[in-house]
mmCIF file of C-alpha atoms in Angstrom:
data_model
loop_
_atom_site.group_PDB
_atom_site.id
_atom_site.type_symbol
_atom_site.label_atom_id
_atom_site.label_comp_id
_atom_site.label_asym_id
_atom_site.label_seq_id
_atom_site.Cartn_x
_atom_site.Cartn_y
_atom_site.Cartn_z
ATOM 1 C CA MET A 1 21.601 -8.618 -14.305
ATOM 2 C CA SER A 2 18.079 -7.301 -14.756
ATOM 3 C CA VAL A 3 15.133 -9.058 -13.075
ATOM 4 C CA LYS A 4 11.787 -9.609 -14.793
ATOM 5 C CA GLY A 5 8.496 -8.762 -13.138
ATOM 6 C CA TRP A 6 4.837 -8.013 -13.731
ATOM 7 C CA ILE A 7 3.533 -4.452 -13.467
ATOM 8 C CA HIS A 8 0.075 -2.929 -13.636
ATOM 9 C CA SER A 9 0.731 0.773 -14.273
ATOM 10 C CA ILE A 10 2.955 3.767 -13.547
ATOM 11 C CA GLU A 11 2.193 7.179 -12.072
ATOM 12 C CA SER A 12 5.032 9.576 -12.817
ATOM 13 C CA PHE A 13 3.856 12.479 -10.638
ATOM 14 C CA GLY A 14 2.410 10.952 -7.465
ATOM 15 C CA THR A 15 1.819 13.087 -4.377
ATOM 16 C CA VAL A 16 -0.033 10.775 -1.953
ATOM 17 C CA ASP A 17 2.221 7.714 -1.694
ATOM 18 C CA GLY A 18 5.083 8.919 0.447
ATOM 19 C CA PRO A 19 6.921 12.215 0.910
ATOM 20 C CA GLY A 20 7.314 14.704 -1.927
ATOM 21 C CA ILE A 21 6.677 14.138 -5.618
ATOM 22 C CA ARG A 22 7.093 10.463 -6.416
ATOM 23 C CA TYR A 23 7.301 8.013 -9.264
ATOM 24 C CA VAL A 24 4.792 5.333 -8.268
ATOM 25 C CA LEU A 25 5.097 1.851 -9.740
ATOM 26 C CA PHE A 26 2.035 -0.359 -9.328
ATOM 27 C CA VAL A 27 3.037 -4.004 -9.594
ATOM 28 C CA GLN A 28 0.698 -6.828 -10.553
ATOM 29 C CA GLY A 29 -0.541 -9.528 -8.203
ATOM 30 C CA CYS A 30 -1.978 -9.540 -4.685
ATOM 31 C CA PRO A 31 -2.933 -12.458 -2.397
ATOM 32 C CA LEU A 32 -5.550 -10.370 -0.559
ATOM 33 C CA LYS A 33 -9.084 -9.680 -1.737
ATOM 34 C CA CYS A 34 -9.964 -6.529 0.231
ATOM 35 C CA LEU A 35 -13.667 -5.707 0.083
ATOM 36 C CA TYR A 36 -12.903 -2.024 -0.543
ATOM 37 C CA CYS A 37 -10.040 -2.524 -3.007
ATOM 38 C CA HIS A 38 -10.126 0.132 -5.736
ATOM 39 C CA ASN A 39 -7.678 -1.779 -7.950
ATOM 40 C CA PRO A 40 -9.048 -5.355 -8.175
ATOM 41 C CA ASP A 41 -7.502 -5.500 -11.634
ATOM 42 C CA THR A 42 -4.107 -5.793 -9.894
ATOM 43 C CA TRP A 43 -4.972 -9.029 -8.098
ATOM 44 C CA SER A 44 -4.154 -11.682 -10.681
ATOM 45 C CA VAL A 45 -1.572 -12.383 -13.362
ATOM 46 C CA TYR A 46 -2.845 -14.340 -16.355
ATOM 47 C CA GLU A 47 -0.543 -16.147 -18.746
ATOM 48 C CA ASP A 48 -1.086 -18.432 -21.712
ATOM 49 C CA ARG A 49 1.417 -21.121 -20.719
ATOM 50 C CA ASP A 50 0.937 -23.155 -23.918
ATOM 51 C CA ASN A 51 2.016 -20.239 -26.079
ATOM 52 C CA ASN A 52 4.358 -18.751 -23.458
ATOM 53 C CA LYS A 53 2.643 -15.382 -23.601
ATOM 54 C CA LYS A 54 -0.059 -13.431 -21.837
ATOM 55 C CA ASP A 55 -3.639 -14.331 -22.578
ATOM 56 C CA THR A 56 -4.699 -11.269 -24.559
ATOM 57 C CA ALA A 57 -8.322 -11.816 -23.550
ATOM 58 C CA CYS A 58 -7.235 -11.093 -19.974
ATOM 59 C CA ALA A 59 -4.829 -8.282 -20.824
ATOM 60 C CA LYS A 60 -6.833 -5.760 -18.845
ATOM 61 C CA LYS A 61 -6.365 -7.884 -15.724
ATOM 62 C CA SER A 62 -2.842 -9.110 -16.226
ATOM 63 C CA GLY A 63 -0.730 -5.983 -16.614
ATOM 64 C CA GLU A 64 2.513 -6.502 -18.490
ATOM 65 C CA MET A 65 5.883 -8.100 -18.006
ATOM 66 C CA THR A 66 8.954 -5.870 -17.935
ATOM 67 C CA ASP A 67 12.337 -5.858 -16.204
ATOM 68 C CA SER A 68 14.032 -3.871 -13.463
ATOM 69 C CA GLU A 69 16.553 -2.200 -15.755
ATOM 70 C CA THR A 70 13.813 -0.863 -18.034
ATOM 71 C CA ILE A 71 11.856 0.461 -15.063
ATOM 72 C CA VAL A 72 14.848 2.188 -13.483
ATOM 73 C CA ASN A 73 15.860 3.769 -16.792
ATOM 74 C CA ASP A 74 12.355 5.226 -16.955
ATOM 75 C CA ILE A 75 12.619 6.395 -13.338
ATOM 76 C CA LEU A 76 15.900 8.158 -14.097
ATOM 77 C CA SER A 77 14.215 10.148 -16.863
ATOM 78 C CA TYR A 78 12.101 11.773 -14.110
ATOM 79 C CA LYS A 79 14.940 12.253 -11.639
ATOM 80 C CA GLY A 80 14.785 16.041 -11.851
ATOM 81 C CA TYR A 81 11.116 15.999 -10.839
ATOM 82 C CA ILE A 82 11.378 13.474 -8.006
ATOM 83 C CA LYS A 83 14.655 14.640 -6.470
ATOM 84 C CA THR A 84 12.905 15.868 -3.295
ATOM 85 C CA GLY A 85 10.543 12.874 -3.310
ATOM 86 C CA GLY A 86 11.473 9.513 -4.711
ATOM 87 C CA VAL A 87 10.042 6.201 -5.871
ATOM 88 C CA THR A 88 7.205 4.230 -4.287
ATOM 89 C CA ILE A 89 6.484 0.644 -5.296
ATOM 90 C CA SER A 90 2.839 -0.167 -4.705
ATOM 91 C CA GLY A 91 0.387 -2.639 -6.134
ATOM 92 C CA GLY A 92 -1.082 -5.064 -5.951
ATOM 93 C CA GLU A 93 1.315 -6.329 -3.322
ATOM 94 C CA PRO A 94 4.970 -5.485 -4.053
ATOM 95 C CA LEU A 95 6.276 -8.150 -1.678
ATOM 96 C CA MET A 96 4.871 -10.864 -3.962
ATOM 97 C CA GLN A 97 7.716 -10.070 -6.395
ATOM 98 C CA ILE A 98 10.617 -9.760 -3.995
ATOM 99 C CA GLU A 99 13.525 -10.221 -6.433
ATOM 100 C CA PHE A 100 12.067 -7.753 -8.948
ATOM 101 C CA VAL A 101 11.225 -5.121 -6.328
ATOM 102 C CA LEU A 102 14.523 -5.531 -4.492
ATOM 103 C CA ASP A 103 16.536 -5.000 -7.671
ATOM 104 C CA ILE A 104 14.602 -1.811 -8.477
ATOM 105 C CA ILE A 105 15.186 -0.492 -4.958
ATOM 106 C CA LYS A 106 18.912 -1.234 -5.084
ATOM 107 C CA ARG A 107 19.307 0.422 -8.490
ATOM 108 C CA CYS A 108 17.385 3.492 -7.287
ATOM 109 C CA LYS A 109 19.549 3.823 -4.199
ATOM 110 C CA GLU A 110 22.682 3.554 -6.345
ATOM 111 C CA ASN A 111 21.353 6.645 -8.120
ATOM 112 C CA GLY A 112 20.563 8.542 -4.917
ATOM 113 C CA ILE A 113 16.784 8.130 -5.156
ATOM 114 C CA HIS A 114 14.648 7.731 -2.019
ATOM 115 C CA THR A 115 12.619 4.506 -2.025
ATOM 116 C CA ALA A 116 9.388 3.352 -0.391
ATOM 117 C CA ILE A 117 7.078 0.366 -0.607
ATOM 118 C CA ASP A 118 3.323 0.484 -0.051
ATOM 119 C CA THR A 119 2.488 -2.918 1.410
ATOM 120 C CA SER A 120 -0.102 -4.796 3.414
ATOM 121 C CA GLY A 121 2.719 -6.693 5.096
ATOM 122 C CA CYS A 122 0.825 -9.904 4.327
ATOM 123 C CA ILE A 123 3.989 -11.755 3.264
ATOM 124 C CA SER A 124 5.986 -13.389 6.074
ATOM 125 C CA VAL A 125 8.972 -11.429 7.372
ATOM 126 C CA THR A 126 11.276 -14.357 6.630
ATOM 127 C CA ARG A 127 10.514 -13.769 2.942
ATOM 128 C CA SER A 128 10.103 -9.987 2.920
ATOM 129 C CA LYS A 129 12.963 -8.892 5.177
ATOM 130 C CA ALA A 130 15.413 -8.490 2.282
ATOM 131 C CA VAL A 131 13.218 -5.741 0.820
ATOM 132 C CA ILE A 132 12.383 -4.175 4.188
ATOM 133 C CA ASP A 133 16.075 -4.042 5.103
ATOM 134 C CA GLU A 134 16.934 -2.223 1.869
ATOM 135 C CA VAL A 135 14.041 0.216 1.364
ATOM 136 C CA ASP A 136 14.075 3.682 2.971
ATOM 137 C CA LEU A 137 10.414 3.832 4.023
ATOM 138 C CA VAL A 138 7.624 1.314 4.572
ATOM 139 C CA LEU A 139 4.023 2.425 4.024
ATOM 140 C CA LEU A 140 2.264 -0.307 6.002
ATOM 141 C CA ASP A 141 -1.466 -0.820 5.542
ATOM 142 C CA ILE A 142 -3.078 -2.228 8.678
ATOM 143 C CA LYS A 143 -6.473 -3.435 7.471
ATOM 144 C CA SER A 144 -7.798 -4.149 10.962
ATOM 145 C CA LEU A 145 -6.218 -4.717 14.348
ATOM 146 C CA ASP A 146 -8.817 -7.408 14.999
ATOM 147 C CA ASN A 147 -7.661 -10.641 13.366
ATOM 148 C CA GLU A 148 -11.169 -11.974 12.757
ATOM 149 C CA GLN A 149 -12.288 -8.730 11.136
ATOM 150 C CA ALA A 150 -9.104 -8.561 9.053
ATOM 151 C CA ALA A 151 -9.829 -12.037 7.696
ATOM 152 C CA LYS A 152 -13.383 -11.041 6.743
ATOM 153 C CA LEU A 153 -12.161 -7.832 5.093
ATOM 154 C CA THR A 154 -9.247 -9.309 3.172
ATOM 155 C CA GLY A 155 -9.474 -13.095 3.206
ATOM 156 C CA SER A 156 -6.304 -13.305 5.290
ATOM 157 C CA SER A 157 -5.033 -13.013 8.850
ATOM 158 C CA ASN A 158 -3.319 -9.822 10.067
ATOM 159 C CA THR A 159 -0.510 -11.787 11.764
ATOM 160 C CA ASN A 160 2.126 -11.128 9.093
ATOM 161 C CA THR A 161 1.187 -7.433 8.992
ATOM 162 C CA LEU A 162 1.757 -6.976 12.708
ATOM 163 C CA ASP A 163 4.935 -9.075 12.518
ATOM 164 C CA THR A 164 6.147 -6.719 9.784
ATOM 165 C CA LEU A 165 5.565 -3.728 12.052
ATOM 166 C CA ASP A 166 7.453 -5.469 14.863
ATOM 167 C CA TYR A 167 10.363 -6.167 12.521
ATOM 168 C CA CYS A 168 10.457 -2.533 11.376
ATOM 169 C CA GLU A 169 10.598 -1.482 15.022
ATOM 170 C CA LYS A 170 13.410 -3.951 15.676
ATOM 171 C CA ILE A 171 15.608 -2.590 12.869
ATOM 172 C CA ASN A 172 14.477 1.039 13.290
ATOM 173 C CA LYS A 173 12.951 1.201 9.806
ATOM 174 C CA LYS A 174 10.832 4.294 9.128
ATOM 175 C CA VAL A 175 7.130 3.465 8.818
ATOM 176 C CA TRP A 176 3.983 5.297 7.781
ATOM 177 C CA ILE A 177 0.868 3.455 8.910
ATOM 178 C CA ARG A 178 -2.156 3.477 6.600
ATOM 179 C CA HIS A 179 -5.650 2.576 7.769
ATOM 180 C CA VAL A 180 -8.873 2.745 5.772
ATOM 181 C CA LEU A 181 -11.903 4.198 7.563
ATOM 182 C CA LEU A 182 -14.713 1.874 6.508
ATOM 183 C CA PRO A 183 -18.138 2.565 8.082
ATOM 184 C CA GLY A 184 -19.613 -0.506 9.740
ATOM 185 C CA TRP A 185 -16.188 -2.127 9.862
ATOM 186 C CA THR A 186 -13.041 -0.265 10.887
ATOM 187 C CA MET A 187 -14.730 3.080 11.508
ATOM 188 C CA ASP A 188 -15.717 2.176 15.046
ATOM 189 C CA MET A 189 -14.729 4.381 17.965
ATOM 190 C CA LYS A 190 -13.560 1.524 20.187
ATOM 191 C CA ARG A 191 -11.571 -0.098 17.395
ATOM 192 C CA LEU A 192 -9.936 3.232 16.555
ATOM 193 C CA ASN A 193 -9.068 3.882 20.199
ATOM 194 C CA ASP A 194 -7.565 0.404 20.392
ATOM 195 C CA LEU A 195 -5.556 1.068 17.229
ATOM 196 C CA ALA A 196 -4.167 4.326 18.622
ATOM 197 C CA ASP A 197 -3.194 2.591 21.876
ATOM 198 C CA TYR A 198 -1.551 -0.245 19.958
ATOM 199 C CA LEU A 199 0.501 2.027 17.699
ATOM 200 C CA LYS A 200 1.596 4.612 20.223
ATOM 201 C CA PRO A 201 4.616 2.689 21.659
ATOM 202 C CA TYR A 202 6.215 2.152 18.230
ATOM 203 C CA LYS A 203 9.103 4.565 17.753
ATOM 204 C CA CYS A 204 9.524 3.572 14.091
ATOM 205 C CA ILE A 205 6.193 5.156 13.120
ATOM 206 C CA GLU A 206 6.711 8.588 11.567
ATOM 207 C CA MET A 207 3.232 9.135 10.184
ATOM 208 C CA LEU A 208 -0.299 7.801 10.455
ATOM 209 C CA GLU A 209 -2.561 8.101 7.425
ATOM 210 C CA LEU A 210 -6.272 7.578 7.927
ATOM 211 C CA LEU A 211 -7.890 7.031 4.542
ATOM 212 C CA PRO A 212 -11.660 7.527 4.250
ATOM 213 C CA PHE A 213 -13.345 4.736 2.294
ATOM 214 C CA HIS A 214 -14.431 5.632 -1.240
ATOM 215 C CA LYS A 215 -16.127 3.807 -4.096
ATOM 216 C CA MET A 216 -14.096 5.160 -7.008
ATOM 217 C CA GLY A 217 -13.042 1.632 -7.969
ATOM 218 C CA GLU A 218 -16.531 0.100 -7.928
ATOM 219 C CA TYR A 219 -16.775 0.184 -11.723
ATOM 220 C CA LYS A 220 -13.674 -2.028 -11.976
ATOM 221 C CA TRP A 221 -15.368 -4.740 -9.922
ATOM 222 C CA LYS A 222 -18.330 -4.655 -12.287
ATOM 223 C CA GLU A 223 -16.102 -4.737 -15.375
ATOM 224 C CA LEU A 224 -14.360 -7.834 -13.976
ATOM 225 C CA GLY A 225 -17.661 -9.530 -13.149
ATOM 226 C CA LEU A 226 -17.021 -9.338 -9.401
ATOM 227 C CA ASP A 227 -19.605 -8.734 -6.693
ATOM 228 C CA TYR A 228 -18.962 -5.382 -4.999
ATOM 229 C CA THR A 229 -20.575 -5.838 -1.581
ATOM 230 C CA LEU A 230 -20.009 -2.265 -0.379
ATOM 231 C CA SER A 231 -22.219 -0.532 -2.954
ATOM 232 C CA LYS A 232 -24.629 0.654 -0.280
ATOM 233 C CA THR A 233 -21.959 1.581 2.277
ATOM 234 C CA ALA A 234 -21.835 5.335 2.863
ATOM 235 C CA GLU A 235 -18.547 7.159 2.372
ATOM 236 C CA PRO A 236 -17.345 9.023 5.504
ATOM 237 C CA ASP A 237 -18.101 12.742 5.458
ATOM 238 C CA ARG A 238 -16.052 15.572 6.929
ATOM 239 C CA ASN A 239 -17.804 15.318 10.310
ATOM 240 C CA ASP A 240 -17.047 11.598 10.487
ATOM 241 C CA VAL A 241 -13.369 12.229 9.792
ATOM 242 C CA GLU A 242 -13.234 15.043 12.347
ATOM 243 C CA ARG A 243 -14.560 12.695 15.034
ATOM 244 C CA VAL A 244 -11.850 10.199 14.194
ATOM 245 C CA LYS A 245 -9.252 12.948 14.177
ATOM 246 C CA GLN A 246 -10.203 13.832 17.743
ATOM 247 C CA ILE A 247 -9.556 10.273 18.915
ATOM 248 C CA PHE A 248 -5.952 10.435 17.790
ATOM 249 C CA ILE A 249 -5.449 13.965 19.122
ATOM 250 C CA ASN A 250 -6.658 12.744 22.505
ATOM 251 C CA LYS A 251 -4.119 9.914 22.340
ATOM 252 C CA GLY A 252 -1.258 12.351 21.788
ATOM 253 C CA PHE A 253 -0.983 12.222 18.014
ATOM 254 C CA SER A 254 -0.513 15.442 16.045
ATOM 255 C CA LEU A 255 -2.882 15.466 13.060
ATOM 256 C CA ASN A 256 -3.680 17.514 9.997
ATOM 257 C CA ILE A 257 -6.202 17.103 7.184
ATOM 258 C CA THR A 258 -5.009 16.279 3.679
ATOM 259 C CA ALA A 259 -7.603 17.510 1.182
ATOM 260 C CA SER A 260 -9.353 14.880 -0.952
ATOM 261 C CA TYR A 261 -7.312 11.993 0.436
ATOM 262 C CA GLY A 262 -7.697 11.643 4.168
ATOM 263 C CA VAL A 263 -6.064 12.470 7.451
ATOM 264 C CA LYS A 264 -2.331 12.488 8.014
ATOM 265 C CA SER A 265 -0.918 12.297 11.502
ATOM 266 C CA LYS A 266 2.692 12.807 12.471
ATOM 267 C CA GLY A 267 4.145 10.168 14.782
ATOM 268 C CA VAL A 268 3.807 10.633 18.504
#
């Protein structure tokens, strides 16, 4: 039986959200409000409950409702292109729609397609474990190791995120860590050293992705009438990223630069 869910958009030829060429499904809805979010239009789902349909005035924000069977049929039409890659479910926050996401993952695996989720891990493990158990790879976005800073950046604690990493370690689930380099916030040498020290013992971590902050989504904030507080924050340049790279090299991580997207580091 197919499961209904809300989606924002689809990228049929993704190359930066997991290994290989991937079909990337961006689902709608996220409980976080990250200051640097470049897709704030994925945060909310709007529905006209009186008429049992989406509010068309908010259509740009709300995405669209579909079902898991429809999505997987579309995925299968690209199977020849993604055979050495797979499917990544991103967002928004995919773990907000557990039944929908889980059914897509199961159907993909039945068809021999590699699966990944791109998540903040902000949903409790007791709720999210069904998806984590089933998916092949978890792309886990650690906003900040410091709980107070994480709350200021996102509006939420980092406790569930770190619990998610612990659970992945417990069940030996493959993880790629993602971390945004935000000047004045996370792009601090001590914080980055602390992050490297914290992550190093985890055997489940295959890859570390350091993602330089950018403002490509600023226009979306303005279109939605939201205050973008990072307008005057400088984007990291190549020298900034190289300094960060050296921190992780010194901690025993093997790194390489990925053009136009950030730094990728193989697990220790």
